[in-house]
Structure formats: C-alpha cells, structure tokens
mmCIF file of C-alpha atoms in Angstrom:
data_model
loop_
_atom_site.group_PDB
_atom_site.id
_atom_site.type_symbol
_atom_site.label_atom_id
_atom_site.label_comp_id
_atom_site.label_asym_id
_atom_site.label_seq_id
_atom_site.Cartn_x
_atom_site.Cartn_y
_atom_site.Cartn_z
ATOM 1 C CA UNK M 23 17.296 -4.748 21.339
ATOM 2 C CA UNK M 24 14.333 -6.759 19.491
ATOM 3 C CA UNK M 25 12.507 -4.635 17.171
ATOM 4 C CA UNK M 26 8.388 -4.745 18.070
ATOM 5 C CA UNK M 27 6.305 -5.120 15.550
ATOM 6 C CA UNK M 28 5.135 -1.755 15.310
ATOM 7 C CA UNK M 29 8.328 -0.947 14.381
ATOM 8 C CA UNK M 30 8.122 -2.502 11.192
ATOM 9 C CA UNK M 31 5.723 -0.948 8.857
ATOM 10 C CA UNK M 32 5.317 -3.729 6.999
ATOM 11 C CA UNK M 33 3.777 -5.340 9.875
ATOM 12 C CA UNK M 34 -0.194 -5.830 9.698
ATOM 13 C CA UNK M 35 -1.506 -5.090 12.567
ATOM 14 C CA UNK M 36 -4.877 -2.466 12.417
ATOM 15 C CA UNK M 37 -8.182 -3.726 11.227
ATOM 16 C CA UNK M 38 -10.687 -2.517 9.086
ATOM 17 C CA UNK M 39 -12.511 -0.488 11.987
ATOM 18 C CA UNK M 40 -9.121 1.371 13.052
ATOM 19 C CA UNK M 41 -8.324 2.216 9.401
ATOM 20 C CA UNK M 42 -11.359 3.997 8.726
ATOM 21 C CA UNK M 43 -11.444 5.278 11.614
ATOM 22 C CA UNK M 44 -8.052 6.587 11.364
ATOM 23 C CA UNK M 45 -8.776 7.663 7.406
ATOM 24 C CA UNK M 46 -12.315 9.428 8.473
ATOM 25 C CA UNK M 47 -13.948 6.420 5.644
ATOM 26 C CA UNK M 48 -16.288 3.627 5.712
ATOM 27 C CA UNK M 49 -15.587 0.317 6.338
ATOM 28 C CA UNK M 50 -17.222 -0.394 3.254
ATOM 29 C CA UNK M 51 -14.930 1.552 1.423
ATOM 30 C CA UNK M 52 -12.149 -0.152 2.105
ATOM 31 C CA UNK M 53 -13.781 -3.323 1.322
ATOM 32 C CA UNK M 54 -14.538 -2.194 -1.932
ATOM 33 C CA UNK M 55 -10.359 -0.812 -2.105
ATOM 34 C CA UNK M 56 -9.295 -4.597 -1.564
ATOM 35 C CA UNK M 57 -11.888 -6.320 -3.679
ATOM 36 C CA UNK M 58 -11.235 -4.087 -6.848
ATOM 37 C CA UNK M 59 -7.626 -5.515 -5.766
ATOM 38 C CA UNK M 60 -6.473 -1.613 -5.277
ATOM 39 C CA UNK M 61 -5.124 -2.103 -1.769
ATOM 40 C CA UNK M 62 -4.975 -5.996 -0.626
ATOM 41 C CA UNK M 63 -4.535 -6.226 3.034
ATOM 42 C CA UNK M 64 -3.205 -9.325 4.948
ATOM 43 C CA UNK M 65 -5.541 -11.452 6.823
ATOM 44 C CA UNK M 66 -5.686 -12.728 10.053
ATOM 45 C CA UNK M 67 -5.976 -16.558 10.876
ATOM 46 C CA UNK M 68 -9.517 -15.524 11.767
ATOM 47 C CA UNK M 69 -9.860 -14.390 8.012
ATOM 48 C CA UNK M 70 -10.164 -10.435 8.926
ATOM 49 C CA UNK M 71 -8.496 -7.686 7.647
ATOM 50 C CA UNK M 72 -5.164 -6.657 8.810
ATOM 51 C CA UNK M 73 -3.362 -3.553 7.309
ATOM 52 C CA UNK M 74 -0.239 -1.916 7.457
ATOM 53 C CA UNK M 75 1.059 0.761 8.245
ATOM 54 C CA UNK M 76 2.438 0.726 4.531
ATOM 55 C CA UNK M 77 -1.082 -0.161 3.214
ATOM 56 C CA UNK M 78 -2.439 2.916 5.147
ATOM 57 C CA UNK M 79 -0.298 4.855 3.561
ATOM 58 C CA UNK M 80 -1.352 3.768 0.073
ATOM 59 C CA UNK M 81 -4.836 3.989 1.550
ATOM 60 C CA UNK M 82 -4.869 7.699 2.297
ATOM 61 C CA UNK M 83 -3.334 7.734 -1.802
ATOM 62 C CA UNK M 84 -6.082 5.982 -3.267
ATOM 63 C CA UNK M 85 -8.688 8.399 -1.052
ATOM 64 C CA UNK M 86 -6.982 11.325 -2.833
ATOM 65 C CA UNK M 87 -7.406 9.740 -6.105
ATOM 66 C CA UNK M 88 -10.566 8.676 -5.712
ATOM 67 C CA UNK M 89 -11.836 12.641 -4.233
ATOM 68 C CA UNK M 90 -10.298 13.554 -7.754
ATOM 69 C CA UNK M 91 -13.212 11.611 -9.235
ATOM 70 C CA UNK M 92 -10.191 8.869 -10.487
ATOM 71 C CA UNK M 93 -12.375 5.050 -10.355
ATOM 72 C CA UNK M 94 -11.078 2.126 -8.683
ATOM 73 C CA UNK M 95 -9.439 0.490 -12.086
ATOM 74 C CA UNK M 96 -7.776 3.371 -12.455
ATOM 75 C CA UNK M 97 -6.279 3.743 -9.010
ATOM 76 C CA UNK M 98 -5.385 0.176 -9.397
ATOM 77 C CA UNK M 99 -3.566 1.067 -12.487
ATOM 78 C CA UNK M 100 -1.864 4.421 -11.114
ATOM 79 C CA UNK M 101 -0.200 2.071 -8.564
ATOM 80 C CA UNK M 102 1.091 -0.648 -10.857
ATOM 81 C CA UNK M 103 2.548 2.360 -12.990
ATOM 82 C CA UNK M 104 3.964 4.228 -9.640
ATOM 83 C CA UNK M 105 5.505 -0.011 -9.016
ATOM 84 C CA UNK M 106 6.754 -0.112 -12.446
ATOM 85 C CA UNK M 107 8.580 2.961 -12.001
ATOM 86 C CA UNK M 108 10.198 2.265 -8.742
ATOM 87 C CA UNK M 109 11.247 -0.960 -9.978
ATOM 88 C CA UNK M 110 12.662 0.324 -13.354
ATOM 89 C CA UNK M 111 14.360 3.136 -10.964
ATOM 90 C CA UNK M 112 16.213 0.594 -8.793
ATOM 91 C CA UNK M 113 17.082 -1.446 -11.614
ATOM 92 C CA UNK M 114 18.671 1.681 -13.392
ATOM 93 C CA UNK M 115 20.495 2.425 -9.612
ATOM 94 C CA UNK M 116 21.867 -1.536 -9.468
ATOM 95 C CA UNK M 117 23.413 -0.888 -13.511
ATOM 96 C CA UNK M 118 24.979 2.631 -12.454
ATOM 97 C CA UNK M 119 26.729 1.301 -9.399
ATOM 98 C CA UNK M 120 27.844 -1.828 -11.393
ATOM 99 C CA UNK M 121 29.466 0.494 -14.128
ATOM 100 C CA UNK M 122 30.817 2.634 -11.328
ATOM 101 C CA UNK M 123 32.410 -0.425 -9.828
ATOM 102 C CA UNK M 124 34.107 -1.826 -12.929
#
C-alpha cells in the first residue's frame, strides 16, 4: 500500500496559519523562528510556508525555550548542539557495530 504523505513526517504540508494555530502563537512568531534561521520551513512553489510535522515538533521546543526567557541565537544554538550530539551518537553506534562485526 502507498504511503500518503501525512504519513511521512518529514512531509511539509501545514502553513503558517495552522501552526500557530495548532501551537496557540502568532504568525509573527514563527516568522521571526525562521528568519533568526531557528526553525527553516520548506516553501511552497507559491513561496509560503510549509512545515512539518518534524518542524512542529521542534517548534513547540523552541516555544519552551523561548518561555524560559532563552533568545532566538540561543535556541538556534541549543539545536545545532542537540544535532551535533545526535550525529556524534550515531557515528559512535556505526564504530561499535563495526568492532562488533570484526
């Protein structure tokens, strides 16, 4: 059976209005969350938002961040940090199953 796109939460699919609707925020807000490159949504061909249901996740982070008086650069920098870490995780999970292997 073909998977829908909802399926995939990688999709983008909800616009700016649904999100902060969804997340109880402006729309302005989440402007401001993709311009201080924090959370960058995908765009439609029309040039409007699109997010995920991924992004939304990271969306409703960055709200709790924020509420705990953190400012956008440093959001921005908690998730590079949080990326860095799942990165250096999987790397250290690819080298234990190689040595387990050999």
């Amino acid at each position: 059976m073909a998977r829908l796109p909802f399926d995939d939460e990688h999709t983008p699919l909800y616009s700016v209005g649904q999100v902060a609707d969804m997340l109880n925020v402006e729309q302005a807000f989440l402007r401001r969350l993709d311009e201080h490159d924090v959370v960058r949504p995908a765009r439609s061909t029309g040039g409007q938002r699109r997010y995920t249901r991924h992004e939304i996740g990271d969306l409703q982070d960055a709200i709790q961040l924020v509420g705990e008086g953190m400012t956008l650069a440093a959001v921005r920098r908690i998730f590079a940090l949080q990326e860095q870490v799942r990165e250096l995780e999987e790397e250290l999970a690819r080298e234990r199953r190689a040595r387990s292997e050999s």
